[in-house]
Amino acid sequence: MNRKKALLTELYDIVDRPIRLMVVCGTQNRAILQYRIREQLPAYLDLVAGPGCSVCVMPAGHIDAFIKVAVQRDVITAACDDLIKVPGSRESLESVMHDGACVEMIISPMDALDIAQREPDKIVVYPAVGFEATAPGVAETILEAASRGIENFCVIPAIRLLPPTIDLLMHDPDLNIRGLLCSDHINTISDAHAYASLAIKHNISCYIGGFEPEDILEGLVYLVRQIRTGEFISDDTSAFVYSSAEKQEARKIVSQVFFAVDTLWRGLGNIEQSGFVIRDELSLYDATKRFNIRFSEGQEQCLCQCSDIISGRSLPPDCPAFGMACTPQSPIGPCMISDEGICSSYFKYNLDSRSYLLGYTAS
Ligand code: SF4
């Protein structure tokens, strides 16, 4: 019997009661849909999505702030493709770009620094979205700008930290989450200990693993076994991915540049110590100070249920707009825009719901 089949067989043997698990990471959610794992699981095993899509958790007010800076004279906004399309209260970076604002699509923060060097008469602004794993790269870029004396580069810090938000969600008894499936990505700076503490505090199971179907199934088996035995210990399989020396170095760089503060999340409000701001010593590289930015919640699109979806309260087909008013070609909310967004993954890979909604069958 191959590994995947053996894991599925074990799941069918051990899932003997309703169990709800949260798949925190957008990439793992996408893999579950892409490899059709969800359809193969025992009926009692209920998977909900978590807040692990960095673009999806950005409040409309943050997008409004990015836009306010982007439309200023002599500013180049350098941002990732997904972020450009996300709507704020009224506009997106993409729409203001069509109206003449200078917005360039980049892949990494170092690309933004290269633009700053190439365009000395402009100020290059990088809206830094992402989770813990993104922080070392952004911090490194800021330190690199400082060491090379590049002063026309700055960052809007919008990085989010997952553990405080998961902690908040686990306090909600209605969610009834019994375990967390997390990805290796989280291990760059926050490491498995933060998740082990969450598991113990909330009496839930927790597993950190990879993105292949076998990795995911192994994680689900591990979680269900933990729930059955009541031994809630986070499993740090990714110790092989990041050595502790690398983690220590990443943490050192991050703490040189950032510190944690209470931060707004889309639909979840202001969460204690869940985001980073730039230290005063590096304020030259802090766009919030250079442009006097204040973040507000903004106005979400009224049809959109992304807030419920990223907090495990509903799934994309529960949204009346899914596949009708909202598709990847004409998206309403960030969960349909981002590649990591659960609505876009559902639309792309879950042909059952798509054919039901659009009246066609998969060939
Ligand atoms: S389907 Fe579209 S409108 Fe509905 S929650 Fe997802 S992104 Fe928002």
Short mmCIF file of C-alpha atoms and ligand atoms in Angstrom, two decimals:
data_model
loop_
_atom_site.label_atom_id
_atom_site.label_comp_id
_atom_site.label_asym_id
_atom_site.label_seq_id
_atom_site.Cartn_x
_atom_site.Cartn_y
_atom_site.Cartn_z
CA MET A 1 0.00 0.00 0.00
CA ASN A 2 1.42 3.42 -0.86
CA ARG A 3 2.02 6.01 1.86
CA LYS A 4 -0.95 8.21 0.96
CA LYS A 5 -3.36 5.31 0.96
CA ALA A 6 -1.99 3.99 4.25
CA LEU A 7 -2.46 7.42 5.89
CA LEU A 8 -6.02 7.71 4.59
CA THR A 9 -6.80 4.22 5.85
CA GLU A 10 -5.45 5.14 9.26
CA LEU A 11 -7.57 8.28 9.31
CA TYR A 12 -10.70 6.25 8.60
CA ASP A 13 -9.74 3.95 11.48
CA ILE A 14 -9.12 6.67 14.04
CA VAL A 15 -11.72 9.35 13.24
CA ASP A 16 -14.67 7.98 15.19
CA ARG A 17 -16.30 11.26 16.27
CA PRO A 18 -16.79 14.78 14.82
CA ILE A 19 -13.46 16.65 14.86
CA ARG A 20 -12.90 20.15 13.52
CA LEU A 21 -9.36 21.21 12.60
CA MET A 22 -8.10 24.60 11.42
CA VAL A 23 -5.68 24.64 8.48
CA VAL A 24 -3.91 27.90 9.26
CA CYS A 25 -1.76 28.37 6.15
CA GLY A 26 -3.14 29.49 2.76
CA THR A 27 -0.64 27.32 0.85
CA GLN A 28 -1.68 24.20 2.75
CA ASN A 29 -5.35 25.04 2.17
CA ARG A 30 -4.60 25.35 -1.53
CA ALA A 31 -2.77 21.98 -1.55
CA ILE A 32 -5.72 20.31 0.19
CA LEU A 33 -8.04 21.49 -2.57
CA GLN A 34 -5.57 21.01 -5.41
CA TYR A 35 -4.85 17.36 -4.50
CA ARG A 36 -8.52 16.72 -3.67
CA ILE A 37 -7.67 15.67 -0.13
CA ARG A 38 -10.82 17.20 1.33
CA GLU A 39 -13.11 14.91 -0.68
CA GLN A 40 -11.20 11.81 0.45
CA LEU A 41 -11.39 12.48 4.18
CA PRO A 42 -13.75 10.75 6.65
CA ALA A 43 -17.07 12.61 6.89
CA TYR A 44 -16.53 13.37 10.59
CA LEU A 45 -13.31 15.29 9.87
CA ASP A 46 -14.16 18.94 9.31
CA LEU A 47 -11.43 21.29 8.01
CA VAL A 48 -11.82 25.08 8.25
CA ALA A 49 -9.44 27.75 6.96
CA GLY A 50 -7.43 30.05 9.21
CA PRO A 51 -5.95 33.53 8.91
CA GLY A 52 -2.80 32.39 7.05
CA CYS A 53 -3.12 34.50 3.90
CA SER A 54 -1.27 37.76 4.47
CA VAL A 55 -3.11 39.77 1.82
CA CYS A 56 -6.50 38.46 3.01
CA VAL A 57 -5.99 39.73 6.56
CA MET A 58 -5.12 43.32 5.48
CA PRO A 59 -7.92 45.70 6.52
CA ALA A 60 -9.33 48.00 3.84
CA GLY A 61 -7.96 50.93 5.87
CA HIS A 62 -4.38 49.71 5.34
CA ILE A 63 -4.95 49.54 1.59
CA ASP A 64 -6.35 53.11 1.79
CA ALA A 65 -3.11 54.17 3.51
CA PHE A 66 -0.95 52.49 0.84
CA ILE A 67 -3.00 54.33 -1.80
CA LYS A 68 -2.72 57.70 -0.02
CA VAL A 69 1.07 57.43 -0.26
CA ALA A 70 1.09 55.95 -3.79
CA VAL A 71 -0.74 58.93 -5.30
CA GLN A 72 1.78 61.46 -3.99
CA ARG A 73 4.23 63.16 -6.33
CA ASP A 74 7.66 61.59 -6.79
CA VAL A 75 6.63 58.37 -5.07
CA ILE A 76 7.10 54.90 -6.56
CA THR A 77 5.17 52.17 -4.72
CA ALA A 78 6.87 48.81 -5.13
CA ALA A 79 4.45 46.02 -4.16
CA CYS A 80 3.67 42.36 -4.81
CA ASP A 81 1.17 41.44 -7.51
CA ASP A 82 -1.55 40.13 -5.13
CA LEU A 83 -1.53 43.25 -2.98
CA ILE A 84 -1.94 45.60 -5.94
CA LYS A 85 -5.36 44.14 -6.77
CA VAL A 86 -6.84 44.18 -3.24
CA PRO A 87 -9.57 46.83 -2.87
CA GLY A 88 -9.45 49.40 -0.10
CA SER A 89 -12.58 51.32 0.88
CA ARG A 90 -13.05 52.62 -2.66
CA GLU A 91 -9.95 52.01 -4.78
CA SER A 92 -7.03 49.61 -5.17
CA LEU A 93 -3.36 50.24 -5.94
CA GLU A 94 -4.12 48.84 -9.40
CA SER A 95 -6.91 51.35 -10.03
CA VAL A 96 -4.81 54.35 -8.95
CA MET A 97 -1.97 53.00 -11.09
CA HIS A 98 -4.32 53.18 -14.11
CA ASP A 99 -5.07 56.77 -13.07
CA GLY A 100 -1.37 57.68 -13.19
CA ALA A 101 0.15 56.68 -9.83
CA CYS A 102 3.54 55.02 -10.18
CA VAL A 103 3.19 51.43 -8.90
CA GLU A 104 5.72 48.72 -9.77
CA MET A 105 5.22 45.01 -9.22
CA ILE A 106 8.08 43.30 -7.45
CA ILE A 107 8.83 39.94 -5.88
CA SER A 108 11.12 40.73 -2.95
CA PRO A 109 11.90 43.81 -0.80
CA MET A 110 15.43 43.87 -2.27
CA ASP A 111 13.79 44.58 -5.68
CA ALA A 112 12.32 47.74 -4.13
CA LEU A 113 15.77 48.78 -2.90
CA ASP A 114 17.17 48.25 -6.41
CA ILE A 115 14.47 50.58 -7.80
CA ALA A 116 15.44 53.19 -5.19
CA GLN A 117 19.05 53.03 -6.33
CA ARG A 118 18.00 53.30 -9.98
CA GLU A 119 15.62 56.25 -9.32
CA PRO A 120 17.46 58.60 -6.92
CA ASP A 121 14.98 61.46 -7.51
CA LYS A 122 11.98 59.44 -6.32
CA ILE A 123 11.01 57.96 -2.96
CA VAL A 124 10.42 54.22 -3.24
CA VAL A 125 7.83 52.93 -0.78
CA TYR A 126 7.50 49.23 -0.01
CA PRO A 127 4.26 48.10 1.73
CA ALA A 128 5.58 45.12 3.70
CA VAL A 129 2.77 42.60 4.06
CA GLY A 130 3.34 39.02 5.17
CA PHE A 131 3.71 36.96 8.33
CA GLU A 132 6.62 36.21 10.65
CA ALA A 133 8.55 34.48 7.87
CA THR A 134 8.60 37.69 5.80
CA ALA A 135 10.07 39.82 8.56
CA PRO A 136 13.76 38.75 8.29
CA GLY A 137 13.90 39.64 4.57
CA VAL A 138 12.31 43.06 5.14
CA ALA A 139 14.56 43.75 8.13
CA GLU A 140 17.63 42.76 6.11
CA THR A 141 16.62 45.14 3.31
CA ILE A 142 16.19 48.06 5.71
CA LEU A 143 19.62 47.36 7.26
CA GLU A 144 21.11 47.07 3.77
CA ALA A 145 19.60 50.45 2.79
CA ALA A 146 21.09 51.98 5.96
CA SER A 147 24.53 50.47 5.36
CA ARG A 148 24.57 51.62 1.70
CA GLY A 149 23.29 55.09 2.66
CA ILE A 150 20.21 54.80 0.40
CA GLU A 151 17.78 57.36 1.81
CA ASN A 152 15.03 57.39 -0.84
CA PHE A 153 13.68 54.02 0.29
CA CYS A 154 11.13 53.34 3.04
CA VAL A 155 8.76 50.65 4.24
CA ILE A 156 5.13 50.68 5.37
CA PRO A 157 5.30 48.00 8.08
CA ALA A 158 2.21 45.80 7.75
CA ILE A 159 3.62 42.42 8.82
CA ARG A 160 1.31 40.29 10.96
CA LEU A 161 2.17 37.74 13.65
CA LEU A 162 -0.04 34.66 13.65
CA PRO A 163 0.20 33.25 17.22
CA PRO A 164 -1.66 36.13 18.98
CA THR A 165 -4.46 35.95 16.42
CA ILE A 166 -4.80 32.20 16.65
CA ASP A 167 -4.83 32.60 20.43
CA LEU A 168 -7.76 35.02 20.09
CA LEU A 169 -9.68 32.71 17.75
CA MET A 170 -9.17 29.71 20.03
CA HIS A 171 -10.98 31.60 22.81
CA ASP A 172 -14.20 31.39 20.75
CA PRO A 173 -16.08 28.28 21.96
CA ASP A 174 -18.42 28.39 18.93
CA LEU A 175 -15.51 27.65 16.62
CA ASN A 176 -14.84 24.41 18.49
CA ILE A 177 -11.41 23.89 16.91
CA ARG A 178 -9.66 20.79 18.26
CA GLY A 179 -6.38 21.10 16.39
CA LEU A 180 -4.17 23.33 14.21
CA LEU A 181 -2.37 22.28 11.07
CA CYS A 182 0.42 24.83 10.51
CA SER A 183 3.09 25.14 7.83
CA ASP A 184 6.88 25.14 8.01
CA HIS A 185 6.83 28.84 7.07
CA ILE A 186 5.92 29.87 10.59
CA ASN A 187 9.10 28.45 11.95
CA THR A 188 11.47 31.15 10.74
CA ILE A 189 11.24 33.30 13.82
CA SER A 190 8.28 32.33 15.96
CA ASP A 191 9.29 28.63 16.11
CA ALA A 192 7.28 25.72 17.38
CA HIS A 193 7.34 26.83 21.02
CA ALA A 194 4.73 29.55 20.42
CA TYR A 195 2.41 26.90 18.99
CA ALA A 196 3.19 24.39 21.73
CA SER A 197 2.12 27.05 24.26
CA LEU A 198 -1.11 27.65 22.34
CA ALA A 199 -1.80 23.91 22.26
CA ILE A 200 -1.34 23.57 26.00
CA LYS A 201 -3.25 26.76 26.82
CA HIS A 202 -6.31 25.85 24.75
CA ASN A 203 -6.15 22.09 25.11
CA ILE A 204 -5.87 21.58 21.38
CA SER A 205 -3.49 19.60 19.19
CA CYS A 206 -0.96 21.21 16.87
CA TYR A 207 1.22 20.00 14.01
CA ILE A 208 3.77 21.84 11.89
CA GLY A 209 4.48 20.27 8.52
CA GLY A 210 4.95 20.59 4.76
CA PHE A 211 2.82 21.02 1.65
CA GLU A 212 2.86 17.69 -0.17
CA PRO A 213 -0.29 15.52 0.09
CA GLU A 214 1.58 12.97 2.24
CA ASP A 215 2.82 15.75 4.59
CA ILE A 216 -0.72 17.03 5.03
CA LEU A 217 -2.23 13.60 5.60
CA GLU A 218 0.55 12.78 8.04
CA GLY A 219 -0.31 16.00 9.89
CA LEU A 220 -4.01 15.12 10.02
CA VAL A 221 -3.24 11.63 11.35
CA TYR A 222 -0.91 13.10 13.95
CA LEU A 223 -3.52 15.67 15.05
CA VAL A 224 -6.31 13.10 15.39
CA ARG A 225 -4.01 10.75 17.32
CA GLN A 226 -3.14 13.62 19.70
CA ILE A 227 -6.81 14.44 20.20
CA ARG A 228 -7.58 10.80 21.00
CA THR A 229 -4.72 10.50 23.49
CA GLY A 230 -5.01 14.05 24.90
CA GLU A 231 -1.26 14.63 24.58
CA PHE A 232 -1.04 18.04 23.02
CA ILE A 233 2.51 18.60 21.92
CA SER A 234 3.50 20.63 18.88
CA ASP A 235 5.69 18.61 16.51
CA ASP A 236 8.60 20.56 15.09
CA THR A 237 9.27 18.62 11.92
CA SER A 238 10.71 21.69 10.22
CA ALA A 239 13.73 21.73 12.51
CA PHE A 240 15.33 20.24 9.40
CA VAL A 241 14.41 23.27 7.29
CA TYR A 242 15.78 26.03 9.49
CA SER A 243 18.71 25.27 11.76
CA SER A 244 18.54 26.90 15.15
CA ALA A 245 21.58 29.03 14.24
CA GLU A 246 19.65 30.39 11.24
CA LYS A 247 16.58 31.00 13.39
CA GLN A 248 18.64 32.85 15.97
CA GLU A 249 20.22 35.02 13.28
CA ALA A 250 16.78 35.75 11.76
CA ARG A 251 15.39 36.70 15.18
CA LYS A 252 18.39 38.95 15.85
CA ILE A 253 17.95 40.86 12.59
CA VAL A 254 14.21 41.19 13.12
CA SER A 255 14.59 42.55 16.65
CA GLN A 256 17.21 45.07 15.45
CA VAL A 257 14.61 46.59 13.12
CA PHE A 258 11.13 45.86 14.49
CA PHE A 259 9.17 45.54 17.68
CA ALA A 260 5.67 44.10 18.20
CA VAL A 261 2.59 46.28 18.78
CA ASP A 262 -1.20 45.89 18.84
CA THR A 263 -2.35 45.73 15.22
CA LEU A 264 -5.58 45.78 13.19
CA TRP A 265 -6.65 42.70 11.22
CA ARG A 266 -9.42 42.50 8.61
CA GLY A 267 -12.65 41.65 10.40
CA LEU A 268 -10.88 40.64 13.60
CA GLY A 269 -10.19 44.07 15.10
CA ASN A 270 -7.13 45.24 17.00
CA ILE A 271 -5.14 42.26 18.29
CA GLU A 272 -2.54 42.57 21.03
CA GLN A 273 1.11 42.34 19.94
CA SER A 274 0.18 40.95 16.54
CA GLY A 275 2.18 43.18 14.19
CA PHE A 276 5.53 44.90 13.78
CA VAL A 277 6.55 48.55 13.65
CA ILE A 278 10.01 49.95 12.86
CA ARG A 279 12.29 51.09 15.69
CA ASP A 280 12.87 54.84 16.12
CA GLU A 281 16.60 54.52 15.27
CA LEU A 282 15.56 53.54 11.73
CA SER A 283 12.72 56.05 11.34
CA LEU A 284 14.20 57.31 8.04
CA TYR A 285 13.07 53.98 6.59
CA ASP A 286 9.63 54.11 8.19
CA ALA A 287 7.06 55.36 5.67
CA THR A 288 4.46 55.81 8.43
CA LYS A 289 6.67 58.57 9.87
CA ARG A 290 7.83 60.05 6.56
CA PHE A 291 4.24 60.32 5.25
CA ASN A 292 2.44 60.67 8.58
CA ILE A 293 0.31 57.57 8.01
CA ARG A 294 -2.48 56.61 10.42
CA PHE A 295 -4.22 53.27 9.88
CA SER A 296 -7.99 52.94 10.21
CA GLU A 297 -10.31 49.95 9.71
CA GLY A 298 -11.66 51.39 6.44
CA GLN A 299 -14.81 50.20 4.73
CA GLU A 300 -14.98 46.53 3.65
CA GLN A 301 -16.97 45.54 0.54
CA CYS A 302 -20.46 44.85 1.92
CA LEU A 303 -21.05 41.55 0.07
CA CYS A 304 -17.75 40.03 1.10
CA GLN A 305 -17.48 37.43 3.87
CA CYS A 306 -13.68 37.15 3.88
CA SER A 307 -13.59 38.02 7.60
CA ASP A 308 -15.71 34.95 8.44
CA ILE A 309 -13.70 32.75 6.12
CA ILE A 310 -10.25 33.69 7.50
CA SER A 311 -11.50 33.06 11.02
CA GLY A 312 -12.85 29.57 10.30
CA ARG A 313 -16.51 30.59 10.67
CA SER A 314 -17.55 29.76 7.11
CA LEU A 315 -16.26 28.34 3.84
CA PRO A 316 -16.32 30.07 0.43
CA PRO A 317 -19.47 28.31 -0.86
CA ASP A 318 -21.32 29.83 2.15
CA CYS A 319 -20.77 33.30 0.63
CA PRO A 320 -23.68 34.27 -1.67
CA ALA A 321 -21.25 36.05 -3.99
CA PHE A 322 -18.95 33.03 -4.47
CA GLY A 323 -18.76 32.02 -8.13
CA MET A 324 -21.56 34.44 -9.02
CA ALA A 325 -20.69 38.11 -8.41
CA CYS A 326 -17.21 37.09 -7.23
CA THR A 327 -14.85 35.03 -9.43
CA PRO A 328 -11.07 35.20 -10.07
CA GLN A 329 -11.84 37.23 -13.22
CA SER A 330 -14.01 39.66 -11.28
CA PRO A 331 -13.03 39.34 -7.59
CA ILE A 332 -14.74 41.23 -4.79
CA GLY A 333 -12.58 40.37 -1.78
CA PRO A 334 -8.93 39.52 -1.09
CA CYS A 335 -9.69 35.81 -0.52
CA MET A 336 -10.59 35.57 -4.23
CA ILE A 337 -7.73 37.84 -5.35
CA SER A 338 -4.77 36.25 -3.63
CA ASP A 339 -3.28 32.98 -4.84
CA GLU A 340 -3.16 31.99 -1.16
CA GLY A 341 -6.80 32.99 -0.65
CA ILE A 342 -9.19 30.16 0.15
CA CYS A 343 -11.94 31.49 -2.17
CA SER A 344 -9.62 31.49 -5.18
CA SER A 345 -8.38 27.97 -4.33
CA TYR A 346 -11.95 26.75 -3.87
CA PHE A 347 -12.97 28.23 -7.19
CA LYS A 348 -9.94 26.87 -9.01
CA TYR A 349 -9.84 23.34 -7.63
CA ASN A 350 -13.20 22.50 -6.12
CA LEU A 351 -14.97 21.65 -9.35
CA ASP A 352 -18.00 20.27 -7.53
CA SER A 353 -18.98 23.63 -6.07
CA ARG A 354 -17.94 25.46 -9.25
CA SER A 355 -19.96 23.24 -11.55
CA TYR A 356 -22.91 23.52 -9.18
CA LEU A 357 -22.70 27.29 -9.27
CA LEU A 358 -21.91 27.78 -12.92
CA GLY A 359 -23.90 24.90 -14.33
CA TYR A 360 -21.06 23.06 -16.04
CA THR A 361 -19.28 19.79 -15.42
CA ALA A 362 -15.58 19.08 -15.25
CA SER A 363 -14.18 17.45 -18.38
S1 SF4 B 1 -16.35 34.69 -2.50
FE1 SF4 B 1 -15.62 36.76 -2.88
S2 SF4 B 1 -17.05 38.07 -1.80
FE2 SF4 B 1 -17.31 36.00 -0.98
S3 SF4 B 1 -15.93 35.91 0.76
FE3 SF4 B 1 -14.77 35.15 -0.97
S4 SF4 B 1 -13.71 36.96 -1.75
FE4 SF4 B 1 -15.33 37.71 -0.40
#
